GROMACS .gro file of C-alpha atoms in nm:
model
  164
    1MET     CA    1 -11.225   8.239   5.451
    2THR     CA    2 -10.858   8.259   5.374
    3PHE     CA    3 -10.640   7.951   5.377
    4GLU     CA    4 -10.263   7.983   5.373
    5PRO     CA    5 -10.091   7.762   5.115
    6THR     CA    6  -9.845   7.511   5.258
    7GLY     CA    7  -9.697   7.354   4.946
    8GLU     CA    8  -9.327   7.346   4.875
    9LEU     CA    9  -9.150   7.255   4.553
   10ILE     CA   10  -8.834   7.042   4.555
   11PRO     CA   11  -8.627   6.983   4.238
   12THR     CA   12  -8.557   6.616   4.161
   13PRO     CA   13  -8.343   6.446   3.893
   14THR     CA   14  -8.659   6.387   3.683
   15GLY     CA   15  -8.852   6.710   3.753
   16TYR     CA   16  -9.006   6.838   4.075
   17ASP     CA   17  -9.187   6.715   4.383
   18LEU     CA   18  -9.475   6.927   4.508
   19ILE     CA   19  -9.505   6.844   4.879
   20LEU     CA   20  -9.799   6.933   5.103
   21THR     CA   21  -9.812   6.832   5.470
   22ARG     CA   22 -10.085   6.795   5.729
   23ILE     CA   23 -10.053   6.686   6.094
   24TYR     CA   24 -10.321   6.481   6.272
   25ARG     CA   25 -10.353   6.389   6.639
   26ALA     CA   26 -10.426   6.029   6.547
   27SER     CA   27 -10.248   5.702   6.485
   28ALA     CA   28 -10.100   5.628   6.144
   29ASP     CA   29 -10.348   5.338   6.116
   30ASP     CA   30 -10.641   5.576   6.158
   31VAL     CA   31 -10.508   5.829   5.907
   32TRP     CA   32 -10.428   5.542   5.669
   33ALA     CA   33 -10.791   5.430   5.688
   34SER     CA   34 -10.900   5.786   5.600
   35VAL     CA   35 -10.699   5.775   5.277
   36THR     CA   36 -10.761   5.413   5.173
   37GLU     CA   37 -11.108   5.295   5.281
   38PRO     CA   38 -11.375   5.378   5.018
   39GLU     CA   39 -11.639   5.482   5.270
   40ARG     CA   40 -11.391   5.723   5.430
   41THR     CA   41 -11.235   5.859   5.109
   42ALA     CA   42 -11.590   5.934   4.990
   43GLY     CA   43 -11.614   6.213   5.248
   44TRP     CA   44 -11.319   6.415   5.123
   45PHE     CA   45 -11.205   6.298   4.779
   46GLY     CA   46 -11.450   6.044   4.648
   47PRO     CA   47 -11.527   5.675   4.672
   48TRP     CA   48 -11.337   5.407   4.485
   49ARG     CA   49 -11.425   5.061   4.359
   50GLY     CA   50 -11.232   4.756   4.248
   51GLN     CA   51 -10.977   4.512   4.384
   52ALA     CA   52 -10.703   4.723   4.542
   53ALA     CA   53 -10.351   4.582   4.536
   54PRO     CA   54 -10.010   4.688   4.406
   55GLY     CA   55 -10.005   4.666   4.027
   56ARG     CA   56 -10.386   4.676   4.006
   57THR     CA   57 -10.612   4.955   3.885
   58VAL     CA   58 -10.920   5.075   4.073
   59GLU     CA   59 -11.172   5.339   3.973
   60VAL     CA   60 -11.193   5.656   4.181
   61GLN     CA   61 -11.481   5.898   4.164
   62MET     CA   62 -11.360   6.254   4.196
   63ALA     CA   63 -11.679   6.349   4.379
   64PHE     CA   64 -11.594   6.716   4.426
   65GLU     CA   65 -11.503   6.785   4.062
   66GLU     CA   66 -11.750   6.909   3.803
   67SER     CA   67 -11.954   6.609   3.678
   68ALA     CA   68 -11.791   6.385   3.946
   69PRO     CA   69 -11.603   6.166   3.695
   70TRP     CA   70 -11.487   5.809   3.761
   71CYS     CA   71 -11.117   5.773   3.672
   72PRO     CA   72 -10.879   5.477   3.664
   73LEU     CA   73 -10.614   5.492   3.938
   74ARG     CA   74 -10.320   5.252   3.929
   75ILE     CA   75 -10.177   5.144   4.262
   76GLU     CA   76  -9.800   5.142   4.221
   77ALA     CA   77  -9.713   5.059   4.584
   78CYS     CA   78  -9.909   4.999   4.903
   79GLU     CA   79  -9.721   4.966   5.233
   80PRO     CA   80  -9.977   5.007   5.513
   81PRO     CA   81  -9.981   5.232   5.709
   82ARG     CA   82  -9.679   5.421   5.574
   83ARG     CA   83  -9.683   5.462   5.195
   84LEU     CA   84  -9.933   5.461   4.911
   85ALA     CA   85  -9.805   5.538   4.559
   86VAL     CA   86 -10.053   5.582   4.273
   87SER     CA   87 -10.066   5.708   3.916
   88MET     CA   88 -10.350   5.831   3.702
   89GLU     CA   89 -10.425   5.963   3.356
   90ASP     CA   90 -10.713   6.195   3.272
   91GLU     CA   91 -10.795   6.480   3.033
   92ALA     CA   92 -10.544   6.701   3.216
   93GLY     CA   93 -10.259   6.454   3.155
   94SER     CA   94 -10.084   6.194   3.364
   95TRP     CA   95  -9.968   6.225   3.720
   96SER     CA   96  -9.791   6.027   3.988
   97MET     CA   97  -9.813   6.082   4.361
   98GLU     CA   98  -9.741   5.930   4.700
   99LEU     CA   99  -9.899   5.962   5.041
  100LEU     CA  100  -9.638   5.917   5.314
  101LEU     CA  101  -9.737   5.877   5.679
  102ALA     CA  102  -9.509   5.897   5.983
  103GLU     CA  103  -9.635   5.858   6.340
  104THR     CA  104  -9.464   5.996   6.650
  105ASP     CA  105  -9.621   5.986   6.997
  106GLY     CA  106  -9.980   5.958   6.872
  107THR     CA  107  -9.942   6.229   6.608
  108THR     CA  108  -9.927   6.143   6.238
  109GLU     CA  109  -9.770   6.355   5.967
  110LEU     CA  110  -9.922   6.301   5.624
  111ARG     CA  111  -9.716   6.418   5.328
  112LEU     CA  112  -9.870   6.428   4.983
  113VAL     CA  113  -9.593   6.419   4.724
  114HIS     CA  114  -9.702   6.494   4.368
  115HIS     CA  115  -9.421   6.405   4.124
  116LEU     CA  116  -9.416   6.659   3.841
  117ALA     CA  117  -9.227   6.656   3.513
  118SER     CA  118  -9.262   7.035   3.486
  119THR     CA  119  -9.408   7.331   3.673
  120GLU     CA  120  -9.651   7.425   3.393
  121GLN     CA  121  -9.971   7.338   3.584
  122LEU     CA  122  -9.842   7.427   3.932
  123GLY     CA  123 -10.081   7.722   3.967
  124GLU     CA  124 -10.378   7.488   3.925
  125THR     CA  125 -10.240   7.171   4.085
  126GLY     CA  126 -10.120   7.321   4.413
  127PRO     CA  127 -10.446   7.490   4.513
  128GLY     CA  128 -10.635   7.173   4.423
  129TRP     CA  129 -10.429   6.957   4.656
  130GLU     CA  130 -10.451   7.217   4.935
  131TYR     CA  131 -10.830   7.203   4.897
  132TYR     CA  132 -10.846   6.823   4.904
  133LEU     CA  133 -10.618   6.795   5.207
  134ASP     CA  134 -10.830   7.049   5.393
  135MET     CA  135 -11.136   6.846   5.288
  136LEU     CA  136 -10.963   6.544   5.448
  137THR     CA  137 -10.908   6.743   5.767
  138ALA     CA  138 -11.275   6.852   5.771
  139ALA     CA  139 -11.391   6.493   5.712
  140ARG     CA  140 -11.168   6.367   5.993
  141THR     CA  141 -11.297   6.623   6.244
  142GLY     CA  142 -11.655   6.546   6.144
  143GLY     CA  143 -11.801   6.888   6.207
  144GLY     CA  144 -11.801   7.242   6.091
  145PRO     CA  145 -11.810   7.382   5.744
  146ARG     CA  146 -11.624   7.221   5.457
  147PRO     CA  147 -11.380   7.431   5.261
  148ALA     CA  148 -11.502   7.599   4.944
  149PHE     CA  149 -11.285   7.557   4.635
  150GLU     CA  150 -11.313   7.933   4.563
  151ASP     CA  151 -11.106   7.993   4.878
  152TYR     CA  152 -10.816   7.805   4.712
  153TYR     CA  153 -10.838   7.879   4.342
  154PRO     CA  154 -10.760   8.126   4.199
  155VAL     CA  155 -10.661   8.279   4.538
  156GLN     CA  156 -10.351   8.057   4.580
  157LYS     CA  157 -10.254   8.039   4.212
  158ALA     CA  158  -9.987   8.313   4.232
  159TYR     CA  159  -9.826   8.151   4.539
  160PHE     CA  160  -9.783   7.819   4.362
  161GLU     CA  161  -9.668   7.978   4.038
  162SER     CA  162  -9.401   8.163   4.235
  163LEU     CA  163  -9.256   7.831   4.354
  164GLY     CA  164  -9.161   7.730   3.999
   0.00000   0.00000   0.00000
């Protein structure tokens, strides 16, 4: 299968924002539950455990990564059902991102905004987020085949590198 990349790169005063968007025919509350409830995140990203609240750290299992590691994830802001801001550090470095939801007439736009200091890892980061967002879409529809990571990386690497 071939999946078209959707990411765009916007310069900011501190670096760049990589923005990926998906549209769902669902309420913002329902989409919010898909990205915040552990039993629902387990189906597309991985489960999480801990006491979730702004300023707190939970552990997230990246279930679709090699060895399915558990990683600390700090919740920077949580404004249901509109905005979730998190940060994380792992062997690849540190990253900061936001999920922004906007509902209009029963349709919700989800924007994943990954705040980047540089474009060095864009060729790896972009395809990864495209994959995870399409995993979210597959989990929300509940049927059909799940995307395969090989359909995103390295296939989309050149597209994302060209953005920087």
